Short mmCIF file of C-alpha atoms and ligand atoms in Angstrom, two decimals:
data_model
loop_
_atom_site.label_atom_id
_atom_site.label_comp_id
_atom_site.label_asym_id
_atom_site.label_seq_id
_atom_site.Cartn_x
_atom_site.Cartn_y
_atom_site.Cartn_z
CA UNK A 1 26.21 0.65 -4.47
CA UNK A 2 23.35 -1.82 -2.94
CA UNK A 3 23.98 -4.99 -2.82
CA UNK A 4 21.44 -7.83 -2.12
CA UNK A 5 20.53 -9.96 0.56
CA UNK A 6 19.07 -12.94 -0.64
CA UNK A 7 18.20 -15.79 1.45
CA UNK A 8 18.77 -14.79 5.23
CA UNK A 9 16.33 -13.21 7.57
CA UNK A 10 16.38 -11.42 10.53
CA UNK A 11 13.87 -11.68 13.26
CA UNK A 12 12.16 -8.95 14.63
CA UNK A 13 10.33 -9.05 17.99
CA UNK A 14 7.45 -6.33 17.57
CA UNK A 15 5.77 -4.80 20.25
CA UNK A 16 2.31 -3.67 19.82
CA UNK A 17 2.03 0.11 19.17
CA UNK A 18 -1.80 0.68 19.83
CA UNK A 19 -1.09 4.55 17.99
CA UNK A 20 -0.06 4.15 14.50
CA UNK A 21 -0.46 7.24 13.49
CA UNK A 22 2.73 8.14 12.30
CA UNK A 23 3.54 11.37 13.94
CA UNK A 24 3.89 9.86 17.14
CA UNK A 25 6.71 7.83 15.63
CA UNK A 26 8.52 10.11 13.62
CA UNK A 27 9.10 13.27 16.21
CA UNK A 28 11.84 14.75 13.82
CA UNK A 29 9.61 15.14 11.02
CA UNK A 30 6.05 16.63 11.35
CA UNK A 31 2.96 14.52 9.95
CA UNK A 32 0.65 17.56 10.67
CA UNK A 33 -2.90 18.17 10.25
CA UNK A 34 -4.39 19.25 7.04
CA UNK A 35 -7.52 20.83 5.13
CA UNK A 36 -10.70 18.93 5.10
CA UNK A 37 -12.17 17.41 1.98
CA UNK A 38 -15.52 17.20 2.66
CA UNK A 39 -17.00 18.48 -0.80
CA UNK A 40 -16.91 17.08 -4.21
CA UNK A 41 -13.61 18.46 -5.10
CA UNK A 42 -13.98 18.97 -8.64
CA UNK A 43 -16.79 17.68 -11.13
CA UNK A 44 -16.51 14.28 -9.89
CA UNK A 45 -18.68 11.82 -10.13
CA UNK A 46 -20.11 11.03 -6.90
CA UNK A 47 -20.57 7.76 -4.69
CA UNK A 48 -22.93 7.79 -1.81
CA UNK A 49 -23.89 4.83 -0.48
CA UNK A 50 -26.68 5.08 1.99
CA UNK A 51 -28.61 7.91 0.35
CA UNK A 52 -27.68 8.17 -2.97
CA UNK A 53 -29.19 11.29 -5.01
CA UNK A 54 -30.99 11.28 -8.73
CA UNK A 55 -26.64 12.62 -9.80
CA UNK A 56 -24.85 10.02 -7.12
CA UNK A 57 -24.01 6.31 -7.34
CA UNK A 58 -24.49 3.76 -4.59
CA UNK A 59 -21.29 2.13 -5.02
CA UNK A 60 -18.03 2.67 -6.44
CA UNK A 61 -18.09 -0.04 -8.70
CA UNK A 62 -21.07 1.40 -10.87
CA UNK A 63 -19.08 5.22 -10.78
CA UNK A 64 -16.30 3.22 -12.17
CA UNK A 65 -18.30 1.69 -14.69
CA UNK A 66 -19.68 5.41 -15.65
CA UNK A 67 -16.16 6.51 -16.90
CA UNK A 68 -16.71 5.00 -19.99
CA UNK A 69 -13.92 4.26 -22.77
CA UNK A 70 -12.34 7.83 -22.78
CA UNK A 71 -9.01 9.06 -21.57
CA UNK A 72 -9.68 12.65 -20.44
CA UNK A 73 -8.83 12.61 -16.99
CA UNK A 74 -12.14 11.72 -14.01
CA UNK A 75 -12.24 11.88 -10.63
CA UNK A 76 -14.15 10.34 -8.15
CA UNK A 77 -15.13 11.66 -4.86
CA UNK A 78 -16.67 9.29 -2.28
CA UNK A 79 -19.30 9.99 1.07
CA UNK A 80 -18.13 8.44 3.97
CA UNK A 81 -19.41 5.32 4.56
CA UNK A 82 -18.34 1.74 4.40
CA UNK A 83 -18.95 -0.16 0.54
CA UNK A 84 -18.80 -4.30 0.22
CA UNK A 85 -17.95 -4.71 -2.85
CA UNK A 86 -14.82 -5.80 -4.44
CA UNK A 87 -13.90 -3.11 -7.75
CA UNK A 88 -11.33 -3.35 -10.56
CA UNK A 89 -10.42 -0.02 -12.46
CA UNK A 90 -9.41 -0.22 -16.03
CA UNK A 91 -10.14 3.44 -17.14
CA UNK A 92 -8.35 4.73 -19.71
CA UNK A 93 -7.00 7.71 -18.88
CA UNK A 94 -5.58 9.56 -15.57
CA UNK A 95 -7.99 8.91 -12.53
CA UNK A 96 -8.27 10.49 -9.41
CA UNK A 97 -10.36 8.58 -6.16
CA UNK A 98 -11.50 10.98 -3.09
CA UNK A 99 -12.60 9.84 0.14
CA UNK A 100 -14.26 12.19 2.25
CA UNK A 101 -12.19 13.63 5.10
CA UNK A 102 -12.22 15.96 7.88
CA UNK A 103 -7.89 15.95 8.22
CA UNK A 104 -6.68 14.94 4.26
CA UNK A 105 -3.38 14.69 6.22
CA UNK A 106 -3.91 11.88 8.59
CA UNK A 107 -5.11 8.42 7.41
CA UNK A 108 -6.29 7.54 11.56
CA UNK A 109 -8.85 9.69 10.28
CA UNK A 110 -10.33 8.35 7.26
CA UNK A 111 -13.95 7.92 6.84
CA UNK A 112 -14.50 5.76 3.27
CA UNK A 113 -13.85 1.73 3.90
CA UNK A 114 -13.76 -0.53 1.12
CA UNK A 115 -14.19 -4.07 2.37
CA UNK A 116 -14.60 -7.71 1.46
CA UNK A 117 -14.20 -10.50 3.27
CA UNK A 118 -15.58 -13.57 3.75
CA UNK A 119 -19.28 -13.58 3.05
CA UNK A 120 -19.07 -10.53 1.05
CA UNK A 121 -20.57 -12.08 -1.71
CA UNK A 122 -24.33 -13.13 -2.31
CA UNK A 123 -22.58 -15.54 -4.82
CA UNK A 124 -19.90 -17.02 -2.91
CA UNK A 125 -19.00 -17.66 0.69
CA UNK A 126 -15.34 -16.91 0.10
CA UNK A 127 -13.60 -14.01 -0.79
CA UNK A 128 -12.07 -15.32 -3.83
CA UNK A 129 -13.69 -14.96 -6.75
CA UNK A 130 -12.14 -14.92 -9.83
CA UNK A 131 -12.34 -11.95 -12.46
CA UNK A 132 -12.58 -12.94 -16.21
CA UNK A 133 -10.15 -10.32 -17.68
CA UNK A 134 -7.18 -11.08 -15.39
CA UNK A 135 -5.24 -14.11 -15.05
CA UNK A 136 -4.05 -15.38 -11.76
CA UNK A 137 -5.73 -15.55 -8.13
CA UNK A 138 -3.78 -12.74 -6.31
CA UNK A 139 -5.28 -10.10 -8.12
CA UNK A 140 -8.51 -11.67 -8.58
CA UNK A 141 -8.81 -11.88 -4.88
CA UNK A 142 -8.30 -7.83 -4.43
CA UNK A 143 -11.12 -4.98 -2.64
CA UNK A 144 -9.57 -3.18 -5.40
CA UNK A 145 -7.49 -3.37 -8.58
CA UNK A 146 -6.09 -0.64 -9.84
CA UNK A 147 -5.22 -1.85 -13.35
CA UNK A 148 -3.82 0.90 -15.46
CA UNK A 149 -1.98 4.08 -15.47
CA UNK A 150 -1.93 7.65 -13.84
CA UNK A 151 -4.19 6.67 -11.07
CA UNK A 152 -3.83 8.01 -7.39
CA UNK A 153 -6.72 7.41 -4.25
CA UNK A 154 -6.94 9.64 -1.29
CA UNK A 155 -8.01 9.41 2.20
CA UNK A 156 -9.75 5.61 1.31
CA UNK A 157 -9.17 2.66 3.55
CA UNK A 158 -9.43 -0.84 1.28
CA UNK A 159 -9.67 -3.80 3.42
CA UNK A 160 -9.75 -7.54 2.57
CA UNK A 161 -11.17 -9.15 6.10
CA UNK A 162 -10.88 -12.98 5.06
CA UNK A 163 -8.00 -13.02 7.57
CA UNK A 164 -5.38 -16.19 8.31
CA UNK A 165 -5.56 -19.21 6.20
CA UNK A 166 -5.48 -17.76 2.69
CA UNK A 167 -3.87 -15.51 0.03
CA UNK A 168 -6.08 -12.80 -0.14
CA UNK A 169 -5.28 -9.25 -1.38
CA UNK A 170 -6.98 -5.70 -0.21
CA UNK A 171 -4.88 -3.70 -3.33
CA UNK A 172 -3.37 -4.99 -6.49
CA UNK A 173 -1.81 -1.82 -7.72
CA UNK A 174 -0.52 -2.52 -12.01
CA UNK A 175 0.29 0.44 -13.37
CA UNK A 176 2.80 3.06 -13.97
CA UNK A 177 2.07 6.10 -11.63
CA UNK A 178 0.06 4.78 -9.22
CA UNK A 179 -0.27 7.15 -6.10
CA UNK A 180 -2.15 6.66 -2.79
CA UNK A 181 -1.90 9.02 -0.17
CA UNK A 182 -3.33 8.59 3.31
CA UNK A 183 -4.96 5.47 2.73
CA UNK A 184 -5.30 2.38 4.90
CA UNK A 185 -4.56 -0.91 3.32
CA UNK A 186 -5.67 -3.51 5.59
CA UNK A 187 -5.46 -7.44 5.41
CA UNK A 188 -3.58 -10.87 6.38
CA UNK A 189 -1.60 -12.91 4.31
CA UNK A 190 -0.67 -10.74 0.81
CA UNK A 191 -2.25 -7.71 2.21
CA UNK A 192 -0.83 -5.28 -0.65
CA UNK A 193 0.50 -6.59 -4.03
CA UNK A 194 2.19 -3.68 -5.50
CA UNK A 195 2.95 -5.39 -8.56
CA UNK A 196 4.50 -3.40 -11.50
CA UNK A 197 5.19 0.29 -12.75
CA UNK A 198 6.49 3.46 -10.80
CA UNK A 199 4.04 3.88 -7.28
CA UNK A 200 4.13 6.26 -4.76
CA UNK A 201 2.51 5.79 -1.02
CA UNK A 202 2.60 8.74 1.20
CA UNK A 203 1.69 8.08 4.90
CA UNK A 204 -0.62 5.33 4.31
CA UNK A 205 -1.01 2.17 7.08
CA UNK A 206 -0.06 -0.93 5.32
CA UNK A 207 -1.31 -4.11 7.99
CA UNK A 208 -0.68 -7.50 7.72
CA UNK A 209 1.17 -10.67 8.49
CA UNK A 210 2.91 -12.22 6.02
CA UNK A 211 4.19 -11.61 2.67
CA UNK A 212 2.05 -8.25 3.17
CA UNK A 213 4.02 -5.98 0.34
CA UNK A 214 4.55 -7.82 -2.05
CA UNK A 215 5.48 -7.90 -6.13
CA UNK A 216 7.39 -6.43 -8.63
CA UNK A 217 6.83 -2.60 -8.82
CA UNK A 218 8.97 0.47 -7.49
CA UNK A 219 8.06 1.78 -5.27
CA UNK A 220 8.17 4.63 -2.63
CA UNK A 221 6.87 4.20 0.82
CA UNK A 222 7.02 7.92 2.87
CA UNK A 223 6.00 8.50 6.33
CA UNK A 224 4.16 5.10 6.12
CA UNK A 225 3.23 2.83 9.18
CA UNK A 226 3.70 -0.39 8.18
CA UNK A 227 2.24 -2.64 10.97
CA UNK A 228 2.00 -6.57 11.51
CA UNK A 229 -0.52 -8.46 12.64
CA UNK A 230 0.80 -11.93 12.93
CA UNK A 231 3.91 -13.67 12.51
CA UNK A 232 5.87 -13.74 8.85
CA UNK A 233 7.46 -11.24 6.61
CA UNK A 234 6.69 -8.18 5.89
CA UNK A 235 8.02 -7.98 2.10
CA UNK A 236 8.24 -10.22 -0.95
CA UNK A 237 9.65 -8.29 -3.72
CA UNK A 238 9.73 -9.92 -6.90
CA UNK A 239 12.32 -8.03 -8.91
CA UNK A 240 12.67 -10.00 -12.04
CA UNK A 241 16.15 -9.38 -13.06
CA UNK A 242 19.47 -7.61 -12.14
CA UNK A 243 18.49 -4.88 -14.74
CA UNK A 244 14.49 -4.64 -13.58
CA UNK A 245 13.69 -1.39 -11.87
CA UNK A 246 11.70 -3.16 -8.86
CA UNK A 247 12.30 -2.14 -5.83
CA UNK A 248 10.73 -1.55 -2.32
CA UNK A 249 11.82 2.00 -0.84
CA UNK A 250 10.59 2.68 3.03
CA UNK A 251 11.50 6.10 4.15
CA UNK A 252 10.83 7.84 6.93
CA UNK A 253 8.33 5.20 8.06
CA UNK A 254 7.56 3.02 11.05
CA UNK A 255 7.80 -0.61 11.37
CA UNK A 256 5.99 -1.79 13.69
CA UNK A 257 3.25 -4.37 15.22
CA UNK A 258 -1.02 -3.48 14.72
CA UNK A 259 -3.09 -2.50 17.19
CA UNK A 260 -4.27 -5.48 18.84
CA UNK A 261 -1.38 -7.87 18.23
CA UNK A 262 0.61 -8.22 21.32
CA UNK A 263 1.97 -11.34 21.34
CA UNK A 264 5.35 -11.28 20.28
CA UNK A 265 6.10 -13.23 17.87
CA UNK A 266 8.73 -14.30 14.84
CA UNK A 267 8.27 -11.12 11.85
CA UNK A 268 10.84 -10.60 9.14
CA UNK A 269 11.49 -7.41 7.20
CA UNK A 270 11.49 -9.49 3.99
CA UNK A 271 11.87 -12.41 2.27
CA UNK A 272 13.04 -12.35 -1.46
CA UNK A 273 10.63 -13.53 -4.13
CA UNK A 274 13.00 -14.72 -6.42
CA UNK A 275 17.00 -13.63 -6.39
CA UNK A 276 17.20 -10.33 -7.33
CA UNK A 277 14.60 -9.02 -5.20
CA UNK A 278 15.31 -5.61 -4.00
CA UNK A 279 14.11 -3.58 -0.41
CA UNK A 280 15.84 -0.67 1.75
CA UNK A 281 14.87 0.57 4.61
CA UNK A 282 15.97 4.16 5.12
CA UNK A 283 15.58 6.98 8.23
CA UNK A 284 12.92 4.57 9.35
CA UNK A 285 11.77 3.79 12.77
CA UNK A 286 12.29 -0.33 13.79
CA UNK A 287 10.51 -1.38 16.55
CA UNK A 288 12.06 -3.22 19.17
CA UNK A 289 14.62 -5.39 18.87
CA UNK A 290 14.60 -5.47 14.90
CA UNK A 291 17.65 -7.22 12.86
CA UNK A 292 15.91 -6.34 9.62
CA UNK A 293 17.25 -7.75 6.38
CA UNK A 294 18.18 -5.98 3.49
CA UNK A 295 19.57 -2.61 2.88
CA UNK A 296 19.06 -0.31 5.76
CA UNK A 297 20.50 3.31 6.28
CA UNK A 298 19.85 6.13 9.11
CA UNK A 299 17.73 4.55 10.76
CA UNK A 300 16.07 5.01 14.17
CA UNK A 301 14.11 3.46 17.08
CA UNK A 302 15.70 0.69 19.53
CA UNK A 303 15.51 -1.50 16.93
CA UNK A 304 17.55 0.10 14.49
CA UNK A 305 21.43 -1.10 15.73
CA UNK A 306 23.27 -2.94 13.57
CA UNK A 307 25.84 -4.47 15.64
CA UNK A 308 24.10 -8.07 15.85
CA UNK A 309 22.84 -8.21 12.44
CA UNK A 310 24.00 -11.80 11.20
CA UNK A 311 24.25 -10.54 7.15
CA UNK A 312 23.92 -6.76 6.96
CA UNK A 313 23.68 -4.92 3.94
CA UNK A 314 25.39 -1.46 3.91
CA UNK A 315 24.40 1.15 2.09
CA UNK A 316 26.27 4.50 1.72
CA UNK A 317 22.90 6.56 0.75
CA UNK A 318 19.55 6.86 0.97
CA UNK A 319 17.74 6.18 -1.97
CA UNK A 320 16.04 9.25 -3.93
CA UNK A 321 12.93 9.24 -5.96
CA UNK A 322 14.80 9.87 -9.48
CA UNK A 323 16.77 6.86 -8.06
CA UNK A 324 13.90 4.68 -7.73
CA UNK A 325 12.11 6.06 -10.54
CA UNK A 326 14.53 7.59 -13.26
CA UNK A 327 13.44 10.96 -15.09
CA UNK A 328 10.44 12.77 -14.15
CA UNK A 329 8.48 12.52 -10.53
CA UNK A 330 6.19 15.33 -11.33
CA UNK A 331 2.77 12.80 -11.42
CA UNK A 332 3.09 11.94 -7.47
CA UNK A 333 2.47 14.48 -5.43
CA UNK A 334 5.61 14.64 -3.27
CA UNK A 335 4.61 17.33 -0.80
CA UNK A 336 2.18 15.49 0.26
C1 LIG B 1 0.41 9.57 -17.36
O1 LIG B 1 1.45 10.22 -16.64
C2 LIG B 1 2.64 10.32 -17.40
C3 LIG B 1 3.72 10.84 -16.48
O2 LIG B 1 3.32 12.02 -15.82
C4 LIG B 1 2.37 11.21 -18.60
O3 LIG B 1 3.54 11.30 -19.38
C5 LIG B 1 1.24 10.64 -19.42
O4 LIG B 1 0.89 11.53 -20.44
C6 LIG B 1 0.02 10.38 -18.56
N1 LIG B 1 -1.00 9.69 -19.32
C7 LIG B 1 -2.30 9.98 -19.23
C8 LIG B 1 -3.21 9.17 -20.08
O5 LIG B 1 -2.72 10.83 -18.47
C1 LIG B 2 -20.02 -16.64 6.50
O1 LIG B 2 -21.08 -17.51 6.16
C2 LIG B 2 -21.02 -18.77 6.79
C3 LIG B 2 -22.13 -19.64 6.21
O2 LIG B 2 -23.35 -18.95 6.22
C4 LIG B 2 -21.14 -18.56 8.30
O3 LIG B 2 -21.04 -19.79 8.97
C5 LIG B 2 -20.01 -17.66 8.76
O4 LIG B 2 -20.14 -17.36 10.13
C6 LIG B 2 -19.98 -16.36 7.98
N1 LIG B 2 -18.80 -15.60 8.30
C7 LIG B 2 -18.82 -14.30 8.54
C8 LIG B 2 -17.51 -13.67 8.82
O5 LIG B 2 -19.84 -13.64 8.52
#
């Protein structure tokens, strides 16, 4: 039985953790090394952005827009590199996004970046510019949309550099089966609006301040590092209603503060967008001196102790993915 938690917070004093890569925090369970990708792995199409060949595209944005109207499933596969552009996917059918990496395992080690920021427009000297086909200024303000289903990106860091003082998003993620593994999501204030459908995260670095995962999706965060970089809360889950699937799984991950941020300072595990919002933290790793909200359960790390939590949530079991997810969980790839 889980039971909510819906107006109380706990405060967490982080301390900065200039290592997030997430074996360091999780010595129980392995976050090992793994094959390369440094090849197109399939008949993607190709983005390369310095050099781009007669066959390659300079940015992902014009690959995207080379997928055309079908539904067969694409792939992508990107050079390393680092691309300023801000890109919304609406492909039609299943979609699969490379980055280019020497360890596919460990997202410390990713070489693709998208960014925007600031300036990143010749049209604009804000971030924020608003896309015609969706409605609404969080996901307009995204590096990258993901708008549709059976999508999953690899070994990419997205960033959204505008920093304090605004709402502005690195990943909207609306879809059902939405997967990123290994990626780096990196931003401020709404950092990662995982907003509807099944998702799946496997060890990617999630950094922000405040509201930084955020909507109405389920989803599954494994062997994530989920690190702040200013003051606020971590989560905003917008589960709709007491029947709405929503919900915010961290497992096995760390919570914890980004490199650089050392001041300590006020950070909540989550506060609820709307009443039945929904988040458990399970076999995670709290940083010091934690009194997260929510459901928590086998957790670790000297923040983990419950015995001066103010409104604690118990729950008898960890959450599974048919669980979170019902039926099938055959489109993420779970050993990764
Ligand atoms: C998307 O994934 C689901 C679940 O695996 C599958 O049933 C469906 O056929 C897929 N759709 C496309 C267009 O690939
Ligand atoms: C953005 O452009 C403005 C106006 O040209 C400039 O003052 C500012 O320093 C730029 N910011 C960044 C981050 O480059």
């Amino acid at each position: 039985m889980h039971t909510l938690i819906l107006f109380f917070f706990g405060l967490v004093a982080l301390v900065a953790d200039a290592s997030p890569t997430p074996s360091a925090n999780h010595p129980s369970r392995t976050i090992e090394k793994r094959s390369a990708r440094t090849a197109n792995p399939g008949s993607c199409l190709e983005v390369q952005g310095t050099s781009p060949s007669y066959s390659q595209y300079s940015t992902l944005a014009f690959a995207v827009a080379a997928l055309g109207s079908g539904t067969t499933s694409k792939c992508i596969s990107m050079w390393p590199g680092t691309y300023t552009e801000r890109v919304m996917i609406q492909y039609g059918g299943a979609l699969s996004i490379y980055g280019y990496s020497v360890n596919t395992g460990i997202q410390a080690d990713n070489q693709v970046t998208i960014s925007v920021g600031k300036n990143y427009s010749s049209y604009s000297s804000y971030s924020r510019v608003v896309l015609s086909r969706v409605d609404g200024k969080l996901d307009a303000s995204s590096a990258l949309h993901l708008y549709g289903d059976n999508y999953s990106v690899w070994n990419i860091n997205i960033k959204n550099t505008y920093g304090a003082g605004a709402q502005a998003v690195a990943v909207t993620s609306t879809g059902n089966y939405i997967a990123m593994y290994a990626c780096g999501i990196y931003g401020y204030q709404d950092t990662l609006y995982a907003k509807s459908g099944y998702q799946y995260y496997s060890r990617c670095y999630v950094e922000g301040a405040d509201d930084f995962i955020f909507g109405n999706a389920a989803a599954w965060f494994g062997d994530c590092t989920i690190a702040c970089n200013g003051g606020g809360s971590i989560t905003a889950n917008n589960r709709a209603s007491a029947s709405d699937p929503a919900w915010y799984i961290f497992d096995t991950s760390t919570i914890t503060a980004a490199s650089g941020w050392t001041t300590t300072a006020a950070n909540y595990l989550g506060q609820p967008w709307g009443i039945y919002s929904r988040v458990i933290f399970q076999k995670c790793n709290l940083a010091v001196g934690a009194t997260p909200i929510y459901e928590e359960y086998e957790n670790t790390g000297a923040g983990s102790a419950t015995t001066s939590r103010l409104y604690e949530t118990t729950a008898t079991a960890a959450v599974t993915y048919s669980t979170l997810w019902g039926g099938s969980s055959s489109w993420a790839d779970l050993t990764f």
